[in-house]
């Protein structure tokens, strides 16, 4: 068996800083920790579980037969091409779901407006063109500006695969044209085999989506209503000062001692409303 060291094929982007890893003793106790650290690597390619997680560098693969294909952008010819993945997908090699991009042409950059269900797919090479689809179903990546035809709505299916719906409510698909050539189309009415893609994103962007979701849910869960403060702020006059008469003050003081302050406040509010409109 050859003992030649295999060079990592991990894809790196221009300007990305290389993180130094600490050296550890190679023993049984630390191997589990190293494996856990590898799983938590922010650059690990993972499958999204929610449409909101699809963001950042994105790898799109279709399980075509006999060979799977990736959606690439050829910056030389300025066009989208469906690239046949190498024959490494065997019983001895990585499975299709374990495949990761090995060249920048296979990577798209997904962006979205905060809170919007739609995304934009921009090329990772060249000048950064957006994938678009016109009303005839023609898919291209030659536009520098974003508009309705550059918007896609990702739909995560129960099996983890993803379908992309365009602004015309049609789906992105892989279509075979004359000569057996494969190309992308955007005019499918339903989601079948041709419309289903495996999508991989980087772990750090999936985590980012989770953090945003927690913040949104946390705000709605933590908010509590302080009735006295709310009434003071929104129902008082004089810059929030409670202006009451001596008689009302005595009545409220008595109600507080008797444990019926809330009822007294509501009675006073109703009285003020009736006086205002009389």
mmCIF file of C-alpha atoms in Angstrom:
data_model
loop_
_atom_site.group_PDB
_atom_site.id
_atom_site.type_symbol
_atom_site.label_atom_id
_atom_site.label_comp_id
_atom_site.label_asym_id
_atom_site.label_seq_id
_atom_site.Cartn_x
_atom_site.Cartn_y
_atom_site.Cartn_z
ATOM 1 C CA UNK A 1 0.000 0.000 0.000
ATOM 2 C CA UNK A 2 1.318 3.420 -0.919
ATOM 3 C CA UNK A 3 2.248 5.648 2.030
ATOM 4 C CA UNK A 4 2.286 8.857 -0.031
ATOM 5 C CA UNK A 5 0.572 11.719 1.796
ATOM 6 C CA UNK A 6 -2.652 12.802 0.132
ATOM 7 C CA UNK A 7 -3.056 16.556 -0.325
ATOM 8 C CA UNK A 8 -6.343 17.976 0.871
ATOM 9 C CA UNK A 9 -8.752 18.917 -1.922
ATOM 10 C CA UNK A 10 -10.711 21.339 0.263
ATOM 11 C CA UNK A 11 -11.833 24.322 -1.770
ATOM 12 C CA UNK A 12 -10.592 27.712 -0.541
ATOM 13 C CA UNK A 13 -11.754 31.127 -1.677
ATOM 14 C CA UNK A 14 -9.573 34.097 -2.481
ATOM 15 C CA UNK A 15 -8.862 36.177 0.596
ATOM 16 C CA UNK A 16 -10.004 33.466 3.007
ATOM 17 C CA UNK A 17 -7.775 33.168 6.056
ATOM 18 C CA UNK A 18 -6.304 29.788 6.868
ATOM 19 C CA UNK A 19 -6.977 28.664 10.409
ATOM 20 C CA UNK A 20 -4.126 26.957 12.218
ATOM 21 C CA UNK A 21 -5.008 23.773 14.041
ATOM 22 C CA UNK A 22 -3.458 22.807 17.353
ATOM 23 C CA UNK A 23 -1.321 19.721 17.354
ATOM 24 C CA UNK A 24 -2.493 16.977 19.695
ATOM 25 C CA UNK A 25 -1.116 13.672 20.770
ATOM 26 C CA UNK A 26 -2.347 10.877 18.526
ATOM 27 C CA UNK A 27 -4.025 8.622 21.050
ATOM 28 C CA UNK A 28 -7.417 7.036 21.481
ATOM 29 C CA UNK A 29 -8.662 9.603 23.977
ATOM 30 C CA UNK A 30 -8.210 12.591 21.712
ATOM 31 C CA UNK A 31 -9.352 11.024 18.426
ATOM 32 C CA UNK A 32 -12.997 11.466 19.414
ATOM 33 C CA UNK A 33 -12.428 15.126 20.222
ATOM 34 C CA UNK A 34 -10.733 15.700 16.881
ATOM 35 C CA UNK A 35 -13.624 14.059 15.084
ATOM 36 C CA UNK A 36 -16.060 16.348 16.901
ATOM 37 C CA UNK A 37 -13.983 19.393 15.969
ATOM 38 C CA UNK A 38 -14.009 18.326 12.319
ATOM 39 C CA UNK A 39 -17.799 18.040 12.438
ATOM 40 C CA UNK A 40 -18.022 21.576 13.815
ATOM 41 C CA UNK A 41 -15.651 23.035 11.206
ATOM 42 C CA UNK A 42 -17.443 26.162 9.919
ATOM 43 C CA UNK A 43 -16.286 25.392 6.366
ATOM 44 C CA UNK A 44 -17.802 21.901 6.332
ATOM 45 C CA UNK A 45 -20.315 21.376 3.512
ATOM 46 C CA UNK A 46 -23.705 20.310 4.861
ATOM 47 C CA UNK A 47 -27.278 19.860 3.646
ATOM 48 C CA UNK A 48 -29.797 22.589 4.518
ATOM 49 C CA UNK A 49 -32.878 21.574 6.493
ATOM 50 C CA UNK A 50 -34.760 24.831 6.005
ATOM 51 C CA UNK A 51 -34.951 27.254 3.032
ATOM 52 C CA UNK A 52 -33.638 30.084 5.261
ATOM 53 C CA UNK A 53 -30.375 28.161 5.686
ATOM 54 C CA UNK A 54 -29.536 28.368 1.973
ATOM 55 C CA UNK A 55 -27.061 31.251 1.897
ATOM 56 C CA UNK A 56 -23.410 31.926 1.187
ATOM 57 C CA UNK A 57 -21.333 29.586 -1.036
ATOM 58 C CA UNK A 58 -23.660 26.965 -2.510
ATOM 59 C CA UNK A 59 -22.963 23.685 -4.318
ATOM 60 C CA UNK A 60 -25.815 22.413 -6.529
ATOM 61 C CA UNK A 61 -25.825 18.812 -7.771
ATOM 62 C CA UNK A 62 -28.360 16.786 -9.755
ATOM 63 C CA UNK A 63 -28.359 12.972 -9.390
ATOM 64 C CA UNK A 64 -28.548 12.336 -13.129
ATOM 65 C CA UNK A 65 -28.068 8.874 -14.566
ATOM 66 C CA UNK A 66 -25.540 7.429 -15.281
ATOM 67 C CA UNK A 67 -23.394 10.194 -13.743
ATOM 68 C CA UNK A 68 -24.341 12.969 -11.382
ATOM 69 C CA UNK A 69 -23.824 16.530 -12.580
ATOM 70 C CA UNK A 70 -23.057 19.822 -10.905
ATOM 71 C CA UNK A 71 -24.379 23.211 -11.973
ATOM 72 C CA UNK A 72 -21.307 25.199 -13.021
ATOM 73 C CA UNK A 73 -20.585 28.583 -14.543
ATOM 74 C CA UNK A 74 -18.047 28.794 -17.362
ATOM 75 C CA UNK A 75 -16.599 32.291 -17.040
ATOM 76 C CA UNK A 76 -14.697 31.897 -20.337
ATOM 77 C CA UNK A 77 -17.839 31.287 -22.379
ATOM 78 C CA UNK A 78 -20.022 33.260 -19.944
ATOM 79 C CA UNK A 79 -22.636 30.545 -19.679
ATOM 80 C CA UNK A 80 -24.063 27.923 -17.331
ATOM 81 C CA UNK A 81 -22.876 24.376 -17.987
ATOM 82 C CA UNK A 82 -23.859 21.059 -16.430
ATOM 83 C CA UNK A 83 -20.599 19.402 -15.501
ATOM 84 C CA UNK A 84 -20.409 15.624 -15.167
ATOM 85 C CA UNK A 85 -18.837 14.709 -11.853
ATOM 86 C CA UNK A 86 -15.869 12.384 -12.022
ATOM 87 C CA UNK A 87 -16.391 8.644 -11.642
ATOM 88 C CA UNK A 88 -15.251 8.783 -8.029
ATOM 89 C CA UNK A 89 -18.770 7.991 -6.840
ATOM 90 C CA UNK A 90 -18.262 4.257 -6.355
ATOM 91 C CA UNK A 91 -18.517 1.795 -3.505
ATOM 92 C CA UNK A 92 -14.922 2.653 -2.625
ATOM 93 C CA UNK A 93 -15.185 6.413 -3.099
ATOM 94 C CA UNK A 94 -17.328 9.129 -1.529
ATOM 95 C CA UNK A 95 -21.080 8.914 -1.991
ATOM 96 C CA UNK A 96 -22.946 11.627 -3.846
ATOM 97 C CA UNK A 97 -24.018 13.292 -0.589
ATOM 98 C CA UNK A 98 -20.398 13.390 0.560
ATOM 99 C CA UNK A 99 -19.206 15.194 -2.547
ATOM 100 C CA UNK A 100 -17.926 18.755 -2.150
ATOM 101 C CA UNK A 101 -16.880 21.320 -4.771
ATOM 102 C CA UNK A 102 -13.329 20.965 -6.041
ATOM 103 C CA UNK A 103 -13.241 24.104 -8.191
ATOM 104 C CA UNK A 104 -14.657 27.602 -7.907
ATOM 105 C CA UNK A 105 -16.748 27.141 -11.075
ATOM 106 C CA UNK A 106 -18.967 24.726 -9.107
ATOM 107 C CA UNK A 107 -19.806 27.292 -6.434
ATOM 108 C CA UNK A 108 -22.658 29.800 -6.495
ATOM 109 C CA UNK A 109 -23.040 32.581 -3.940
ATOM 110 C CA UNK A 110 -26.548 32.717 -2.500
ATOM 111 C CA UNK A 111 -27.800 36.065 -1.207
ATOM 112 C CA UNK A 112 -31.185 37.125 0.079
ATOM 113 C CA UNK A 113 -32.934 40.202 1.388
ATOM 114 C CA UNK A 114 -33.515 39.841 5.126
ATOM 115 C CA UNK A 115 -36.908 38.296 5.785
ATOM 116 C CA UNK A 116 -37.537 37.434 2.132
ATOM 117 C CA UNK A 117 -38.309 33.827 1.082
ATOM 118 C CA UNK A 118 -36.569 34.352 -2.277
ATOM 119 C CA UNK A 119 -32.855 34.103 -3.019
ATOM 120 C CA UNK A 120 -30.438 35.223 -5.698
ATOM 121 C CA UNK A 121 -27.810 32.890 -7.134
ATOM 122 C CA UNK A 122 -24.668 34.731 -8.201
ATOM 123 C CA UNK A 123 -21.700 33.187 -9.951
ATOM 124 C CA UNK A 124 -18.615 32.651 -7.825
ATOM 125 C CA UNK A 125 -16.265 33.365 -10.727
ATOM 126 C CA UNK A 126 -15.907 36.154 -13.234
ATOM 127 C CA UNK A 127 -17.708 39.449 -12.646
ATOM 128 C CA UNK A 128 -20.511 37.953 -10.572
ATOM 129 C CA UNK A 129 -23.563 37.408 -12.772
ATOM 130 C CA UNK A 130 -26.999 36.347 -11.494
ATOM 131 C CA UNK A 131 -28.829 33.209 -12.568
ATOM 132 C CA UNK A 132 -32.122 34.227 -14.184
ATOM 133 C CA UNK A 133 -35.073 32.678 -15.977
ATOM 134 C CA UNK A 134 -37.310 34.422 -18.500
ATOM 135 C CA UNK A 135 -40.985 33.759 -19.211
ATOM 136 C CA UNK A 136 -40.047 31.198 -21.874
ATOM 137 C CA UNK A 137 -38.102 29.074 -19.382
ATOM 138 C CA UNK A 138 -34.643 30.014 -20.679
ATOM 139 C CA UNK A 139 -32.083 29.953 -17.868
ATOM 140 C CA UNK A 140 -28.918 32.044 -18.092
ATOM 141 C CA UNK A 141 -26.369 33.855 -15.964
ATOM 142 C CA UNK A 142 -25.482 37.008 -17.873
ATOM 143 C CA UNK A 143 -27.142 39.774 -15.867
ATOM 144 C CA UNK A 144 -25.268 42.022 -13.460
ATOM 145 C CA UNK A 145 -28.368 43.462 -11.767
ATOM 146 C CA UNK A 146 -31.066 41.715 -9.753
ATOM 147 C CA UNK A 147 -34.717 41.829 -10.741
ATOM 148 C CA UNK A 148 -37.805 39.608 -10.526
ATOM 149 C CA UNK A 149 -36.414 37.121 -13.060
ATOM 150 C CA UNK A 150 -33.293 36.679 -10.894
ATOM 151 C CA UNK A 151 -35.328 35.612 -7.866
ATOM 152 C CA UNK A 152 -35.720 31.956 -6.880
ATOM 153 C CA UNK A 153 -37.774 30.419 -4.090
ATOM 154 C CA UNK A 154 -36.062 27.307 -2.680
ATOM 155 C CA UNK A 155 -38.344 24.512 -1.495
ATOM 156 C CA UNK A 156 -36.777 21.892 0.791
ATOM 157 C CA UNK A 157 -38.491 18.564 0.094
ATOM 158 C CA UNK A 158 -39.147 15.837 2.709
ATOM 159 C CA UNK A 159 -36.147 13.780 1.536
ATOM 160 C CA UNK A 160 -33.792 16.756 1.918
ATOM 161 C CA UNK A 161 -33.559 17.597 -1.773
ATOM 162 C CA UNK A 162 -34.365 21.107 -3.021
ATOM 163 C CA UNK A 163 -36.537 22.477 -5.820
ATOM 164 C CA UNK A 164 -36.145 26.027 -7.119
ATOM 165 C CA UNK A 165 -39.252 27.961 -8.186
ATOM 166 C CA UNK A 166 -38.919 31.106 -10.312
ATOM 167 C CA UNK A 167 -41.039 34.258 -10.411
ATOM 168 C CA UNK A 168 -43.366 32.619 -12.958
ATOM 169 C CA UNK A 169 -44.096 29.817 -10.465
ATOM 170 C CA UNK A 170 -42.291 27.264 -12.632
ATOM 171 C CA UNK A 171 -39.476 24.980 -11.481
ATOM 172 C CA UNK A 172 -35.829 24.719 -12.450
ATOM 173 C CA UNK A 173 -35.095 21.384 -14.124
ATOM 174 C CA UNK A 174 -32.480 19.431 -16.052
ATOM 175 C CA UNK A 175 -33.588 18.901 -19.637
ATOM 176 C CA UNK A 176 -32.076 16.762 -22.392
ATOM 177 C CA UNK A 177 -31.872 18.434 -25.797
ATOM 178 C CA UNK A 178 -30.827 17.213 -29.236
ATOM 179 C CA UNK A 179 -27.658 15.148 -29.207
ATOM 180 C CA UNK A 180 -28.108 14.121 -25.594
ATOM 181 C CA UNK A 181 -26.822 17.418 -24.241
ATOM 182 C CA UNK A 182 -28.165 18.455 -20.857
ATOM 183 C CA UNK A 183 -29.199 21.985 -20.006
ATOM 184 C CA UNK A 184 -31.175 23.868 -17.373
ATOM 185 C CA UNK A 185 -34.756 24.894 -18.038
ATOM 186 C CA UNK A 186 -37.203 26.848 -15.912
ATOM 187 C CA UNK A 187 -40.646 25.905 -17.219
ATOM 188 C CA UNK A 188 -41.631 22.756 -15.301
ATOM 189 C CA UNK A 189 -45.107 22.767 -13.805
ATOM 190 C CA UNK A 190 -44.494 20.022 -11.240
ATOM 191 C CA UNK A 191 -41.612 18.684 -9.174
ATOM 192 C CA UNK A 192 -40.322 15.322 -10.383
ATOM 193 C CA UNK A 193 -36.908 13.707 -10.693
ATOM 194 C CA UNK A 194 -35.608 16.347 -13.126
ATOM 195 C CA UNK A 195 -36.565 19.194 -10.755
ATOM 196 C CA UNK A 196 -34.882 17.829 -7.616
ATOM 197 C CA UNK A 197 -31.365 18.903 -6.645
ATOM 198 C CA UNK A 198 -28.992 18.193 -3.813
ATOM 199 C CA UNK A 199 -27.797 21.473 -2.348
ATOM 200 C CA UNK A 200 -24.861 21.871 0.008
ATOM 201 C CA UNK A 201 -23.935 24.947 2.027
ATOM 202 C CA UNK A 202 -21.205 25.686 4.540
ATOM 203 C CA UNK A 203 -21.854 24.888 8.186
ATOM 204 C CA UNK A 204 -21.160 28.438 9.402
ATOM 205 C CA UNK A 205 -24.024 29.841 7.294
ATOM 206 C CA UNK A 206 -26.419 27.175 8.565
ATOM 207 C CA UNK A 207 -25.441 28.132 12.110
ATOM 208 C CA UNK A 208 -25.947 31.804 11.234
ATOM 209 C CA UNK A 209 -29.510 31.055 10.097
ATOM 210 C CA UNK A 210 -30.204 29.206 13.362
ATOM 211 C CA UNK A 211 -28.914 32.133 15.425
ATOM 212 C CA UNK A 212 -31.153 34.559 13.528
ATOM 213 C CA UNK A 213 -34.157 32.283 14.097
ATOM 214 C CA UNK A 214 -33.396 32.067 17.824
ATOM 215 C CA UNK A 215 -33.195 35.853 18.075
ATOM 216 C CA UNK A 216 -36.550 36.263 16.332
ATOM 217 C CA UNK A 217 -38.218 33.654 18.516
ATOM 218 C CA UNK A 218 -36.494 34.972 21.631
ATOM 219 C CA UNK A 219 -37.895 38.467 21.102
ATOM 220 C CA UNK A 220 -41.440 37.157 20.801
ATOM 221 C CA UNK A 221 -41.038 34.847 23.816
ATOM 222 C CA UNK A 222 -39.370 37.296 26.182
ATOM 223 C CA UNK A 223 -41.698 40.223 25.574
ATOM 224 C CA UNK A 224 -44.067 40.660 28.499
ATOM 225 C CA UNK A 225 -46.649 43.346 29.069
ATOM 226 C CA UNK A 226 -46.348 45.555 32.127
ATOM 227 C CA UNK A 227 -49.872 46.951 32.303
ATOM 228 C CA UNK A 228 -49.055 49.781 34.678
ATOM 229 C CA UNK A 229 -46.076 50.962 32.616
ATOM 230 C CA UNK A 230 -48.016 50.630 29.353
ATOM 231 C CA UNK A 231 -50.907 52.656 30.696
ATOM 232 C CA UNK A 232 -48.526 55.271 32.043
ATOM 233 C CA UNK A 233 -46.749 55.581 28.698
ATOM 234 C CA UNK A 234 -49.669 55.474 26.259
ATOM 235 C CA UNK A 235 -52.650 56.727 28.246
ATOM 236 C CA UNK A 236 -51.174 59.492 30.417
ATOM 237 C CA UNK A 237 -50.593 63.057 29.385
ATOM 238 C CA UNK A 238 -47.926 65.577 30.307
ATOM 239 C CA UNK A 239 -44.954 63.583 28.854
ATOM 240 C CA UNK A 240 -45.948 60.435 30.709
ATOM 241 C CA UNK A 241 -46.814 62.095 34.025
ATOM 242 C CA UNK A 242 -49.933 60.777 35.699
ATOM 243 C CA UNK A 243 -52.118 63.785 36.434
ATOM 244 C CA UNK A 244 -54.824 62.882 38.965
ATOM 245 C CA UNK A 245 -56.878 64.779 41.519
ATOM 246 C CA UNK A 246 -56.489 64.438 45.300
ATOM 247 C CA UNK A 247 -59.799 62.593 45.458
ATOM 248 C CA UNK A 248 -58.705 60.096 42.780
ATOM 249 C CA UNK A 249 -55.373 59.649 44.516
ATOM 250 C CA UNK A 250 -57.081 58.735 47.780
ATOM 251 C CA UNK A 251 -59.420 56.344 45.961
ATOM 252 C CA UNK A 252 -56.514 54.594 44.196
ATOM 253 C CA UNK A 253 -54.596 54.348 47.460
ATOM 254 C CA UNK A 254 -57.587 52.750 49.160
ATOM 255 C CA UNK A 255 -58.057 50.347 46.208
ATOM 256 C CA UNK A 256 -54.396 49.293 46.394
ATOM 257 C CA UNK A 257 -54.781 48.379 50.088
ATOM 258 C CA UNK A 258 -57.951 46.434 49.333
ATOM 259 C CA UNK A 259 -56.342 44.562 46.436
ATOM 260 C CA UNK A 260 -58.576 45.955 43.680
ATOM 261 C CA UNK A 261 -56.172 48.439 42.083
ATOM 262 C CA UNK A 262 -56.586 47.061 38.544
ATOM 263 C CA UNK A 263 -60.361 47.364 38.777
ATOM 264 C CA UNK A 264 -60.091 50.929 40.067
ATOM 265 C CA UNK A 265 -57.726 51.906 37.239
ATOM 266 C CA UNK A 266 -60.153 50.538 34.641
ATOM 267 C CA UNK A 267 -63.053 52.420 36.249
ATOM 268 C CA UNK A 268 -61.033 55.650 36.224
ATOM 269 C CA UNK A 269 -60.060 55.111 32.570
ATOM 270 C CA UNK A 270 -63.719 54.608 31.596
ATOM 271 C CA UNK A 271 -64.672 57.733 33.531
ATOM 272 C CA UNK A 272 -61.997 59.826 31.781
ATOM 273 C CA UNK A 273 -63.194 58.606 28.376
ATOM 274 C CA UNK A 274 -66.813 59.480 29.121
ATOM 275 C CA UNK A 275 -65.841 62.951 30.410
ATOM 276 C CA UNK A 276 -63.740 63.576 27.315
ATOM 277 C CA UNK A 277 -66.580 62.870 24.867
ATOM 278 C CA UNK A 278 -69.393 64.548 26.880
#
